mmCIF file of C-alpha atoms in Angstrom:
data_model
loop_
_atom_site.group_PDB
_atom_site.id
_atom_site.type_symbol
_atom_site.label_atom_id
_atom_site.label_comp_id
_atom_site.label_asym_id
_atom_site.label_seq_id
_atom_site.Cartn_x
_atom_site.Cartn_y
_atom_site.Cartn_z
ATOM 1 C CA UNK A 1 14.996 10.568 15.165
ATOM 2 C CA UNK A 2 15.782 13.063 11.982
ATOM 3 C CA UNK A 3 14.677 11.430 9.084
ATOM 4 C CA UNK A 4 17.837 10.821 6.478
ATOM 5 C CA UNK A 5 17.313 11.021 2.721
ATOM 6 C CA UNK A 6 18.259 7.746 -0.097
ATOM 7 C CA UNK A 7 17.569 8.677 -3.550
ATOM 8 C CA UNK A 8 14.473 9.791 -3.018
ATOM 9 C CA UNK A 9 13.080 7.904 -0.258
ATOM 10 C CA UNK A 10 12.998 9.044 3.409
ATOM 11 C CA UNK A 11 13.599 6.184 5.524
ATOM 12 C CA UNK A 12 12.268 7.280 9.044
ATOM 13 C CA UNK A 13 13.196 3.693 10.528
ATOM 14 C CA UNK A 14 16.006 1.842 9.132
ATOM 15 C CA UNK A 15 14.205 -1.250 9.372
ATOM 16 C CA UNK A 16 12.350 -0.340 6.167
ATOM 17 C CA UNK A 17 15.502 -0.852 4.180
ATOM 18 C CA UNK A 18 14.623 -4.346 4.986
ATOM 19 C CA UNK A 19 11.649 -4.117 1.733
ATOM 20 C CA UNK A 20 13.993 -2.793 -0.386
ATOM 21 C CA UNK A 21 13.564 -5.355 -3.313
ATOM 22 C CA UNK A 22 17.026 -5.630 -4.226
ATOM 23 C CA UNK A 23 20.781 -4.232 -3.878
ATOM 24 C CA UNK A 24 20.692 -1.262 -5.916
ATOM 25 C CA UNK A 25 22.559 1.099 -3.547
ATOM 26 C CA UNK A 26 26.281 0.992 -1.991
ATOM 27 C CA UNK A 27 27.240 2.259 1.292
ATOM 28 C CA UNK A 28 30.416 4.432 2.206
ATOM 29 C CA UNK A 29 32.927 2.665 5.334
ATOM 30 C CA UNK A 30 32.930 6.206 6.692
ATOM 31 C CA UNK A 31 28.957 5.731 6.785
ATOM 32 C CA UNK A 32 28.328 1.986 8.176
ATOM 33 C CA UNK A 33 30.199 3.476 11.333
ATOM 34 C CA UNK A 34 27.482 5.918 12.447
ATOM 35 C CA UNK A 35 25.296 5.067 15.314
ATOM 36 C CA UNK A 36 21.957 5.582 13.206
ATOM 37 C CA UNK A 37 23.522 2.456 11.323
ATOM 38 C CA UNK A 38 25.086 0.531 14.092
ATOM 39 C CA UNK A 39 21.764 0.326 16.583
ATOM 40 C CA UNK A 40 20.026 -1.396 13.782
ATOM 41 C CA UNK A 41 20.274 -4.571 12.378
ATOM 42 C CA UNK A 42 20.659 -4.276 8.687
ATOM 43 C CA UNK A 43 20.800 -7.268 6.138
ATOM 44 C CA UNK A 44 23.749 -7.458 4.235
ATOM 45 C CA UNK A 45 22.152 -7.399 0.791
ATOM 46 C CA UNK A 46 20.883 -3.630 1.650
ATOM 47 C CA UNK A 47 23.398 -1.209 0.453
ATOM 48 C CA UNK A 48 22.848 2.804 -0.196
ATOM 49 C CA UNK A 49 24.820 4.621 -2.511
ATOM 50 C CA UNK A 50 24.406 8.643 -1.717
ATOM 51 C CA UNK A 51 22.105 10.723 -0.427
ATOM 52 C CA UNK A 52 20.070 13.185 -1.949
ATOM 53 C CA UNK A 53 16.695 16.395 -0.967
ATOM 54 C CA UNK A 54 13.863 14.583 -1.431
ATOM 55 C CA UNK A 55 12.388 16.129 -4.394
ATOM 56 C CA UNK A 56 8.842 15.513 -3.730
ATOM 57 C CA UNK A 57 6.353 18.680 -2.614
ATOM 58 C CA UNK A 58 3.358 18.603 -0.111
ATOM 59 C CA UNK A 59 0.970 21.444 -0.384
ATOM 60 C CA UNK A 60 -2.336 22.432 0.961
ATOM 61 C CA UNK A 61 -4.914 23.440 -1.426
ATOM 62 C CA UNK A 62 -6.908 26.404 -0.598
ATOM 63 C CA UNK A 63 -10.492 26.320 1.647
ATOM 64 C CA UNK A 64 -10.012 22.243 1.095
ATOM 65 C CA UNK A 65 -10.656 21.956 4.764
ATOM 66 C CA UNK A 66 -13.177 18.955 5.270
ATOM 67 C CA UNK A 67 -13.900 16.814 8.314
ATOM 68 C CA UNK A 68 -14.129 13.330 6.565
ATOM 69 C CA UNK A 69 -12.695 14.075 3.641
ATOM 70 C CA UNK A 70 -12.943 11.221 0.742
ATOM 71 C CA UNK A 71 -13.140 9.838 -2.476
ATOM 72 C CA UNK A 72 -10.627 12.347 -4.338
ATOM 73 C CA UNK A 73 -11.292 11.238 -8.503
ATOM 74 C CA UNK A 74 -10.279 13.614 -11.294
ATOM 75 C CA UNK A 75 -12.184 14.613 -13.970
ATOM 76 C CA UNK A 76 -10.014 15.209 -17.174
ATOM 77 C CA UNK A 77 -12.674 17.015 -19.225
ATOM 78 C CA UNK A 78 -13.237 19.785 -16.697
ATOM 79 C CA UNK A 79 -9.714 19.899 -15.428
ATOM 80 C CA UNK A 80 -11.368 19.327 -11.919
ATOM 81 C CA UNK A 81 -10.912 17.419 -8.286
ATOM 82 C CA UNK A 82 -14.260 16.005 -7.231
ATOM 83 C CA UNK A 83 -14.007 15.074 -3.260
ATOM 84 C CA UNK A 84 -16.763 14.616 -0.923
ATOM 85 C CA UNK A 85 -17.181 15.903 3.175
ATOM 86 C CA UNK A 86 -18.274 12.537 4.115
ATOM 87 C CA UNK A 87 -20.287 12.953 6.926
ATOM 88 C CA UNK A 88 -21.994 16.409 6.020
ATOM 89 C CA UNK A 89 -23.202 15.100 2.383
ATOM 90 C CA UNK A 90 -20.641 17.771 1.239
ATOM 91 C CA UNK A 91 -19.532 17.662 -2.364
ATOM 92 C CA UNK A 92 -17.147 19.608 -3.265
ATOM 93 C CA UNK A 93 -14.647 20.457 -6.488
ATOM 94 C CA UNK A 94 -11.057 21.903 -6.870
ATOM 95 C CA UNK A 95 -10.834 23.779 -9.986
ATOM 96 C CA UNK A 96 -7.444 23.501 -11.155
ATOM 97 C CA UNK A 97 -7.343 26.619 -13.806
ATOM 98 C CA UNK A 98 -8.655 28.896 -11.000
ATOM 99 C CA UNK A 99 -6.984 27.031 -7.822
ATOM 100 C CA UNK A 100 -10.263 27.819 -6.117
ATOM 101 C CA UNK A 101 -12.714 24.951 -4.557
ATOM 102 C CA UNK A 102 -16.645 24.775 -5.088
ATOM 103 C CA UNK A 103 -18.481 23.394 -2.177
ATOM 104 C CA UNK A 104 -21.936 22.021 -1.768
ATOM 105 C CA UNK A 105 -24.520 20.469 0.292
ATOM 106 C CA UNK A 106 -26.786 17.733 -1.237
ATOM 107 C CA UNK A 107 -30.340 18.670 0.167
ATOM 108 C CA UNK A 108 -32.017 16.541 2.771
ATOM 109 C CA UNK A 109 -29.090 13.828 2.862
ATOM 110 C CA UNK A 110 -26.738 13.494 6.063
ATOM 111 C CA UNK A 111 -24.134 11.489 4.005
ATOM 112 C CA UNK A 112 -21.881 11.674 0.657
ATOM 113 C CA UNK A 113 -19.446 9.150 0.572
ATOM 114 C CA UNK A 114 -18.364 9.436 -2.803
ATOM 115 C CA UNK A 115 -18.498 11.309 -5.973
ATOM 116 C CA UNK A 116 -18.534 9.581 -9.509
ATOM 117 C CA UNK A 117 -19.622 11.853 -12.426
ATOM 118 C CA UNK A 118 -22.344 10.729 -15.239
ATOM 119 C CA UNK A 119 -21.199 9.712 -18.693
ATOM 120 C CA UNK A 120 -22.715 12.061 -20.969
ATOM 121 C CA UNK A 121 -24.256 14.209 -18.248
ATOM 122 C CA UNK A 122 -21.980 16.912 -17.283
ATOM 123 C CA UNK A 123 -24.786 18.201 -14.092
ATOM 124 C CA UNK A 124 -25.181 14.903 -12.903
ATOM 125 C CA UNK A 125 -22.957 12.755 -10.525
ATOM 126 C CA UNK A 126 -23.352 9.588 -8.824
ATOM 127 C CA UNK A 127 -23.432 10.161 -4.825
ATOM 128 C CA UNK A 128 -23.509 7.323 -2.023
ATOM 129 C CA UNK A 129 -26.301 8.504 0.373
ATOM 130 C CA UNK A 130 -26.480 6.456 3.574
ATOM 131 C CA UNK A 131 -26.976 2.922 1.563
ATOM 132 C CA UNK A 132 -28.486 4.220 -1.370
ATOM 133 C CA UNK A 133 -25.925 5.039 -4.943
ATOM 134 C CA UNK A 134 -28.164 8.133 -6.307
ATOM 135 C CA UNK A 135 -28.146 10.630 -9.166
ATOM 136 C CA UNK A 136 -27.447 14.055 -7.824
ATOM 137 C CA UNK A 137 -27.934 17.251 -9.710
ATOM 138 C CA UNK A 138 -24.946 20.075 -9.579
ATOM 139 C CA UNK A 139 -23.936 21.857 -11.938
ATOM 140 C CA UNK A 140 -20.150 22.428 -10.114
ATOM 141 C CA UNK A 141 -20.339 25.445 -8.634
ATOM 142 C CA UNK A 142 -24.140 26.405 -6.630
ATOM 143 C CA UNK A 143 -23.838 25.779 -2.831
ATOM 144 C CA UNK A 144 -26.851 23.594 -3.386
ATOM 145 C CA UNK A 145 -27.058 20.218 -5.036
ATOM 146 C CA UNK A 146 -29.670 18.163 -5.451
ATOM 147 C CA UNK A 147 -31.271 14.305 -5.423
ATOM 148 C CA UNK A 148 -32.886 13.526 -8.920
ATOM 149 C CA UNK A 149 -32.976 9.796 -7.875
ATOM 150 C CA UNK A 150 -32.260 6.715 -6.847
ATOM 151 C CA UNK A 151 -30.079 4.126 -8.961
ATOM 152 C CA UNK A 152 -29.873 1.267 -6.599
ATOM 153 C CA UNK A 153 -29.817 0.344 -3.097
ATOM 154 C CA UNK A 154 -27.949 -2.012 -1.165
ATOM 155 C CA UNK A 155 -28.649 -3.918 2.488
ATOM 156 C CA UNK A 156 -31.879 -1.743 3.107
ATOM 157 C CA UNK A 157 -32.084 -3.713 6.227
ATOM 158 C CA UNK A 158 -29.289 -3.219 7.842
ATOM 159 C CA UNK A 159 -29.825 0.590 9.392
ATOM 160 C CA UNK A 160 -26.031 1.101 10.725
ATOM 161 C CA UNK A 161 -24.572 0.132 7.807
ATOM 162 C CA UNK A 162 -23.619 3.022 5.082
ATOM 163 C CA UNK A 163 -21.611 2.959 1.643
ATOM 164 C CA UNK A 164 -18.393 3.926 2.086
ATOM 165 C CA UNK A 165 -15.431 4.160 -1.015
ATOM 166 C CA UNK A 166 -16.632 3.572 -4.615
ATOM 167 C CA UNK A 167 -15.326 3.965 -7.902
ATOM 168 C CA UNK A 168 -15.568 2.837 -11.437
ATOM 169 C CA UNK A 169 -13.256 0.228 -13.540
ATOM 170 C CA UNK A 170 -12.121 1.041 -16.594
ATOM 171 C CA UNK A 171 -15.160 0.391 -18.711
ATOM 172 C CA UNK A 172 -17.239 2.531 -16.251
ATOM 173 C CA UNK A 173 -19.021 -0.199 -14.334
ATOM 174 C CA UNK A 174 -19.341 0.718 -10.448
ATOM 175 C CA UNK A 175 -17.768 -0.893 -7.518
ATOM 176 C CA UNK A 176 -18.295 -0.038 -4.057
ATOM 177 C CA UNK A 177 -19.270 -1.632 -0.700
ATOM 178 C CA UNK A 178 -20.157 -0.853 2.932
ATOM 179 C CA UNK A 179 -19.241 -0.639 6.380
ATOM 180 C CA UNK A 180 -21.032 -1.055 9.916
ATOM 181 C CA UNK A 181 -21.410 2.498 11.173
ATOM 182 C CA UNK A 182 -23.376 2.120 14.501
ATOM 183 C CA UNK A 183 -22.270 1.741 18.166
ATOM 184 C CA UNK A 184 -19.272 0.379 19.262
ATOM 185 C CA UNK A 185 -15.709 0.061 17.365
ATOM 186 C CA UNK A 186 -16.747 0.091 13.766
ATOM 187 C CA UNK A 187 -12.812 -1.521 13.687
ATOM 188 C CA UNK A 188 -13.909 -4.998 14.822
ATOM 189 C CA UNK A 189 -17.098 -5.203 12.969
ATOM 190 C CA UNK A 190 -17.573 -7.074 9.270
ATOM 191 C CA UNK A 191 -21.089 -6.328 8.725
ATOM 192 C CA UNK A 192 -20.242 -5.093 5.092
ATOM 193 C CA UNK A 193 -20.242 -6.223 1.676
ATOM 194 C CA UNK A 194 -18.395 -5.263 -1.599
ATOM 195 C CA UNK A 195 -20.682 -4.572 -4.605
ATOM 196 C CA UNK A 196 -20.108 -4.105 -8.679
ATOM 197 C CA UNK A 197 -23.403 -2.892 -10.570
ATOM 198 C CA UNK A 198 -23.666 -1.815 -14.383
ATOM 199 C CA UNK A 199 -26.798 -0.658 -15.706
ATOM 200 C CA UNK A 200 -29.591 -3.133 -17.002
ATOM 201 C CA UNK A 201 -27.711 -5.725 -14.803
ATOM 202 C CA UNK A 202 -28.716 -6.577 -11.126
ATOM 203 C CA UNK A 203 -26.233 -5.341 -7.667
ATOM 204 C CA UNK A 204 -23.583 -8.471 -7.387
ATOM 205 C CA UNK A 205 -21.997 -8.909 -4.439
ATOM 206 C CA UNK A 206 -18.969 -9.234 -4.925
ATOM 207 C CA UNK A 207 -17.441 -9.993 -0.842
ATOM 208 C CA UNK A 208 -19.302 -10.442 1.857
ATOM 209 C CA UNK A 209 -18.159 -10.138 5.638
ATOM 210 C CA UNK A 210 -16.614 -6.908 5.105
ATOM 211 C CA UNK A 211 -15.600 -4.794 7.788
ATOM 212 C CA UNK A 212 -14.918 -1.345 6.144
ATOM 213 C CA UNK A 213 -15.031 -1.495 2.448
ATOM 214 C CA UNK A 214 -12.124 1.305 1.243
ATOM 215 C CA UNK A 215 -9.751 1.389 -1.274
ATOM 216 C CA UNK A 216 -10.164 0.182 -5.004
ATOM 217 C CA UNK A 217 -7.450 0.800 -7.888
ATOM 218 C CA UNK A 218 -7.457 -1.313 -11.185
ATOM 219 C CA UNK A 219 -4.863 -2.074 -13.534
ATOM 220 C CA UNK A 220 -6.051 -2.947 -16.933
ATOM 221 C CA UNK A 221 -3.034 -3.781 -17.771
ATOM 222 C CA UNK A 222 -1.731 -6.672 -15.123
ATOM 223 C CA UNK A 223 -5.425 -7.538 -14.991
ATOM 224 C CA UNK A 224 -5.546 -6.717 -11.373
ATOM 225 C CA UNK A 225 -7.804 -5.048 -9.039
ATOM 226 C CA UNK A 226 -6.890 -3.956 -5.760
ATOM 227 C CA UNK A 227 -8.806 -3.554 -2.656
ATOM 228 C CA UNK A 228 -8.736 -2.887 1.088
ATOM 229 C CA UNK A 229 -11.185 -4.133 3.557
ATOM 230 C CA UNK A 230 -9.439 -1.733 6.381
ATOM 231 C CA UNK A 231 -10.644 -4.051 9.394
ATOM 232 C CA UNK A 232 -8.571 -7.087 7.345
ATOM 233 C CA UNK A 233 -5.020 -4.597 7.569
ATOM 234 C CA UNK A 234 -4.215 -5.523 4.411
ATOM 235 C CA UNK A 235 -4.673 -4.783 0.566
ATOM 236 C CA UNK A 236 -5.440 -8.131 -1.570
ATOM 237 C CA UNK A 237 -5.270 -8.421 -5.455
ATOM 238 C CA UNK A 238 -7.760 -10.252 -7.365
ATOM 239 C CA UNK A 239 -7.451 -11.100 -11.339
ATOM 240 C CA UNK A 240 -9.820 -8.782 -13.034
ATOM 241 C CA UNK A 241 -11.579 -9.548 -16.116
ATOM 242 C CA UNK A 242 -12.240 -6.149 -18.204
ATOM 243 C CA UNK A 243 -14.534 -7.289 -20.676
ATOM 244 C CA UNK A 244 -16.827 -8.698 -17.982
ATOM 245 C CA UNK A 245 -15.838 -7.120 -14.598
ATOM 246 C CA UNK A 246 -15.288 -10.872 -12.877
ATOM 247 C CA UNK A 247 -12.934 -11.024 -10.148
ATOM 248 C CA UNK A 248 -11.667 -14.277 -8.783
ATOM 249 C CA UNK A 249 -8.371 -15.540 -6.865
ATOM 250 C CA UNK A 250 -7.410 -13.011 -4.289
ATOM 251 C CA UNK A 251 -4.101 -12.911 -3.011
ATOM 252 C CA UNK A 252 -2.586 -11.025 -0.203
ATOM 253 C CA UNK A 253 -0.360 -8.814 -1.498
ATOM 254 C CA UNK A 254 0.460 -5.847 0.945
ATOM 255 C CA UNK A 255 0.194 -6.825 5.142
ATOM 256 C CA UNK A 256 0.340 -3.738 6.996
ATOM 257 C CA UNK A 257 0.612 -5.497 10.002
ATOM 258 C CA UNK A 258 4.666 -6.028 9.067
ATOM 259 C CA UNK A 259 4.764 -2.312 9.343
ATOM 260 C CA UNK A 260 4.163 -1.907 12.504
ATOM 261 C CA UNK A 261 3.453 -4.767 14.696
ATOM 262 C CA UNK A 262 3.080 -3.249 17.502
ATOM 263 C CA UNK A 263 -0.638 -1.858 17.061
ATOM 264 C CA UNK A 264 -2.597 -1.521 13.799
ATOM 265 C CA UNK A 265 -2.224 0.853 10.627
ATOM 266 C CA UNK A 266 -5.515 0.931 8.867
ATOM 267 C CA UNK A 267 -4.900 0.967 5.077
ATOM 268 C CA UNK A 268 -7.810 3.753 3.908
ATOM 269 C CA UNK A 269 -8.588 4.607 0.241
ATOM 270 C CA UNK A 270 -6.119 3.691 -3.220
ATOM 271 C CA UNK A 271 -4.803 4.839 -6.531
ATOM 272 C CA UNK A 272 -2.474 3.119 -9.116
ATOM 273 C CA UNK A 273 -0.297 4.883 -11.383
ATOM 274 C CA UNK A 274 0.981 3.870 -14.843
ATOM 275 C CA UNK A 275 4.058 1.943 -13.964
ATOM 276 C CA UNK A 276 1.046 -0.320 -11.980
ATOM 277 C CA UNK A 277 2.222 0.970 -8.268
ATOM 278 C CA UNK A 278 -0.583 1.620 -5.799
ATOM 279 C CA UNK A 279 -0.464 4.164 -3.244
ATOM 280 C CA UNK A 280 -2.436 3.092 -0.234
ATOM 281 C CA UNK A 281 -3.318 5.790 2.206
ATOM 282 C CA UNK A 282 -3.173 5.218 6.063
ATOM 283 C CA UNK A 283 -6.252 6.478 7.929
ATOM 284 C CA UNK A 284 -4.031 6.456 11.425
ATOM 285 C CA UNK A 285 -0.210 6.760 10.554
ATOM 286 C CA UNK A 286 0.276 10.030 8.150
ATOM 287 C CA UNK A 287 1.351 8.411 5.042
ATOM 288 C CA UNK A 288 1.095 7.152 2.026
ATOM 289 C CA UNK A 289 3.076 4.170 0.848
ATOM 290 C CA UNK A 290 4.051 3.434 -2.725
ATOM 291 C CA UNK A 291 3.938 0.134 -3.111
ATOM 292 C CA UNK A 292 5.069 -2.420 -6.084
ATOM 293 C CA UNK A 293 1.969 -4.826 -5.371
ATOM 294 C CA UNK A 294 4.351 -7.578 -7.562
ATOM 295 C CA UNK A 295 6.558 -7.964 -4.760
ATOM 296 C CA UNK A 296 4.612 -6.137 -1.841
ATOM 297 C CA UNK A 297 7.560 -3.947 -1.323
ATOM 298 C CA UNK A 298 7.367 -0.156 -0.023
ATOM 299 C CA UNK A 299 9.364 2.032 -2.855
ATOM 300 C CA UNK A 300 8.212 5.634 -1.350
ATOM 301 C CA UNK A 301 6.517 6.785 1.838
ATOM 302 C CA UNK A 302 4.837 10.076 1.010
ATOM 303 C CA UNK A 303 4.436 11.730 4.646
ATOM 304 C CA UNK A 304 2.040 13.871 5.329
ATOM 305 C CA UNK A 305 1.368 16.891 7.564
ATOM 306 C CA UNK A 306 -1.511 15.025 9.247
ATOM 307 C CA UNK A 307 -2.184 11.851 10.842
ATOM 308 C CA UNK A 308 -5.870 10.687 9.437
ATOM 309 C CA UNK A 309 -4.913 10.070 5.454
ATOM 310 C CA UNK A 310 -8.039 8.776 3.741
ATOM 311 C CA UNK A 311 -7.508 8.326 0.345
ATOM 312 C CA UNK A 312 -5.452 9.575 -2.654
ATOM 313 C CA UNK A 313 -5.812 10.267 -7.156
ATOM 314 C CA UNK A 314 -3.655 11.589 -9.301
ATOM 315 C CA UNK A 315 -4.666 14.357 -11.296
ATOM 316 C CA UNK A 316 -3.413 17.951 -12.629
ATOM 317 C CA UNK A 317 -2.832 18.706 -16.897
ATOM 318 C CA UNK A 318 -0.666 16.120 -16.784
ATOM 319 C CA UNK A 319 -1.968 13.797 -14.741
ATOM 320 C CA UNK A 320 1.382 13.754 -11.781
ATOM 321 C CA UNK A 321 -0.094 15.337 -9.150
ATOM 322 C CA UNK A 322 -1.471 13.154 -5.960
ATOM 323 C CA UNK A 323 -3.810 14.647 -4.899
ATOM 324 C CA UNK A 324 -4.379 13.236 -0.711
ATOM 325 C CA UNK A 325 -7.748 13.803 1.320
ATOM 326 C CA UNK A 326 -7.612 13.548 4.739
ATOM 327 C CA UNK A 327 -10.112 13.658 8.103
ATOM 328 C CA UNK A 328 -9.923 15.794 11.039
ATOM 329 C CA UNK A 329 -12.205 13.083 13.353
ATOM 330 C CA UNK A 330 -11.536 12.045 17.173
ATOM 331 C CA UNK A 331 -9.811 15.395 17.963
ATOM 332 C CA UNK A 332 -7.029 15.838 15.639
ATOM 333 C CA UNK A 333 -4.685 19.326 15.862
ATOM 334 C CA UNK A 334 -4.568 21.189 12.909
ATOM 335 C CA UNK A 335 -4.328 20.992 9.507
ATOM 336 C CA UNK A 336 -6.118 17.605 10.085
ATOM 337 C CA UNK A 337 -9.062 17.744 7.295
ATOM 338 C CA UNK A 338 -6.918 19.643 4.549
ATOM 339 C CA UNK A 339 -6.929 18.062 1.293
ATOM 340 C CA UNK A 340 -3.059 18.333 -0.242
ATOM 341 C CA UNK A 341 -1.487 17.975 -3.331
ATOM 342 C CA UNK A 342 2.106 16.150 -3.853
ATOM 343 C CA UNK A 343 4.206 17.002 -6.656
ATOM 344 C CA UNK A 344 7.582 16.024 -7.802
ATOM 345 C CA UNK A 345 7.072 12.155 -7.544
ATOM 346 C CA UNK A 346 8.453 11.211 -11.036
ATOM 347 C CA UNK A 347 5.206 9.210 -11.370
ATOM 348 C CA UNK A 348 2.199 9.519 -13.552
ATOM 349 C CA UNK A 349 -1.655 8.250 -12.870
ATOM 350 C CA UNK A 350 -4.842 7.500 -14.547
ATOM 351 C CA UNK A 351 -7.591 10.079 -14.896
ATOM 352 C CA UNK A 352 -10.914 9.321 -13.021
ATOM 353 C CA UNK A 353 -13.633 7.564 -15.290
ATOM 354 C CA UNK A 354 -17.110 8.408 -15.602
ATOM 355 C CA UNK A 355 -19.767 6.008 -14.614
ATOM 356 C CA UNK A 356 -22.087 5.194 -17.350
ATOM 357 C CA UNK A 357 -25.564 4.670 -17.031
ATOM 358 C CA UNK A 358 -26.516 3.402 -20.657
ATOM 359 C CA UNK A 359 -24.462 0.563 -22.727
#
């Protein structure tokens, strides 16, 4: 059906007026008679008020083409996108000023599955290799980068497992976990684990039983951290402790299963923005939702000109561009693989932080 337009928010199925938290829109008679209206059940406390373009812009940046793209994190001091090619141990970084993209292989690894620059080293970045977090030497723009060594590893053991989605919290501790990676559907296994490190301090696991560790956001200012274990279908909040990097309680707070119950939508990598929204990427369904994680409801759904969204991070001068990585894996038609950037969202988000190897 043709998507129709409420104050900036496309609803492609009516039944997502359903998670609209409250009656903030009124409905014309002339309206409530079409047929778009009529062949769905509506509740009565969801009314819409006018129509409006959607203002919001979806662009592709230039040679962003990556397989598994991932990990998108801005770095404020260089004005740059860092974003890995997953399975290639590509690293790679949009330069905003120029609109042109550096890419690079990291020497003798098969794997990058994130990118986390150094505090205080401007050359040096932290890189998951396979299931080692190492120090990798780039200075941003050489098609070569290279391993200067090894911080930690984690489940040396367990050879099909890999890192997968990392960042750091707001005091530049890291967080990251794993996934199962061998034979068979990696979508039924929880062979994975959840980490948080800072240096001088031992590798805490943090979750155990995790089937594909993904996305991570944290809002200093609810005291929340977000996460999504993809295989779980869901994104759960846990209080956060800043001053000690503690998590406890989780609590379900967005079930992507009520999406669509007919067959699963993997929730993929996360970003927050200042008004303490997350936007949670959707590996298999071309989107990604804004959602308020107070009341789990979907404000926006960002589409997408590709199915495989993998994660997302705001960015730009002033920090309200998304910037959206995607994959081009199991076949997809073109422009699967592009990395895009969305303007015109009326939102703002938090620069990427460094991770910091000294206290």
């Amino acid at each position: 059906m043709t998507p129709f337009k409420v104050n900036r928010i496309i609803f492609r199925d009516l039944r997502l007026l359903s998670q609209i938290s409250k009656p903030i829109f009124q409905i014309s008679s002339k309206f409530m008679h079409t047929n778009a209206i009529m062949k769905h059940s509506v509740k009565p406390l969801i009314y819409i008020k006018h129509f409006s373009t959607m203002s919001y812009k979806v662009e592709a940046l230039p040679d962003s083409y990556a397989q598994l793209g991932e990990g998108p994190h801005w770095d404020e001091a260089r004005q740059s996108l860092y974003f890995v090619d997953l399975e290639s141990a590509g690293i790679n970084r949009y330069d905003f000023k120029q609109n042109k993209i550096y890419k690079a292989k990291i020497e003798g690894e098969k794997w990058a599955t994130f990118i986390l620059p150094i505090e205080g080293k401007p050359q040096q970045f932290a890189v998951g290799c396979t299931r080692r977090v190492v120090v990798v030497e780039w200075d941003s723009c050489s098609p070569v980068a290279k391993v200067k060594c090894t911080l930690f590893e984690v489940q040396a053991d367990a050879k099909d497992n890999r890192l997968n989605d990392a960042k750091t919290d707001p005091e530049g501790r890291f967080f990251g976990g794993t996934m199962f990676d061998g034979k068979g559907d990696i979508f039924t296994q929880f062979k994975g684990q959840l980490y948080s490190w800072q240096p001088g301090g031992p590798v805490n696991v943090v979750r155990d039983q995790v089937g594909i560790s993904n996305g991570l956001a944290f809002d200093a200012k609810a005291k929340k951290f977000y996460y999504a274990d993809t295989n779980n279908l869901e994104v759960v909040a846990y209080d956060y402790d800043q001053s000690t990097g503690a998590i406890c309680k989780p609590k379900v707070i967005f079930d992507m299963r009520c999406i669509r119950p007919e067959g699963p939508l993997f929730p993929d990598g996360m970003t927050i923005d200042t008004d303490g929204n997350i936007y949670v990427a959707t590996f298999n369904g071309g989107t990604v939702f804004k959602v308020d994680p107070r009341s789990g409801k979907i404000l926006l759904e960002i589409k997408i000109p590709t199915n495989q969204i993998t994660s997302a991070a705001f960015g730009g001068p002033n920090l309200d561009i998304l910037y959206v990585t995607t994959a081009d894996k199991y076949d997809q038609p073109k422009p699967a693989g592009t990395t895009y950037q969305v303007t015109g969202l009326c939102a703002k988000g938090y620069p990427g932080v460094n991770l910091k190897l000294y206290k």
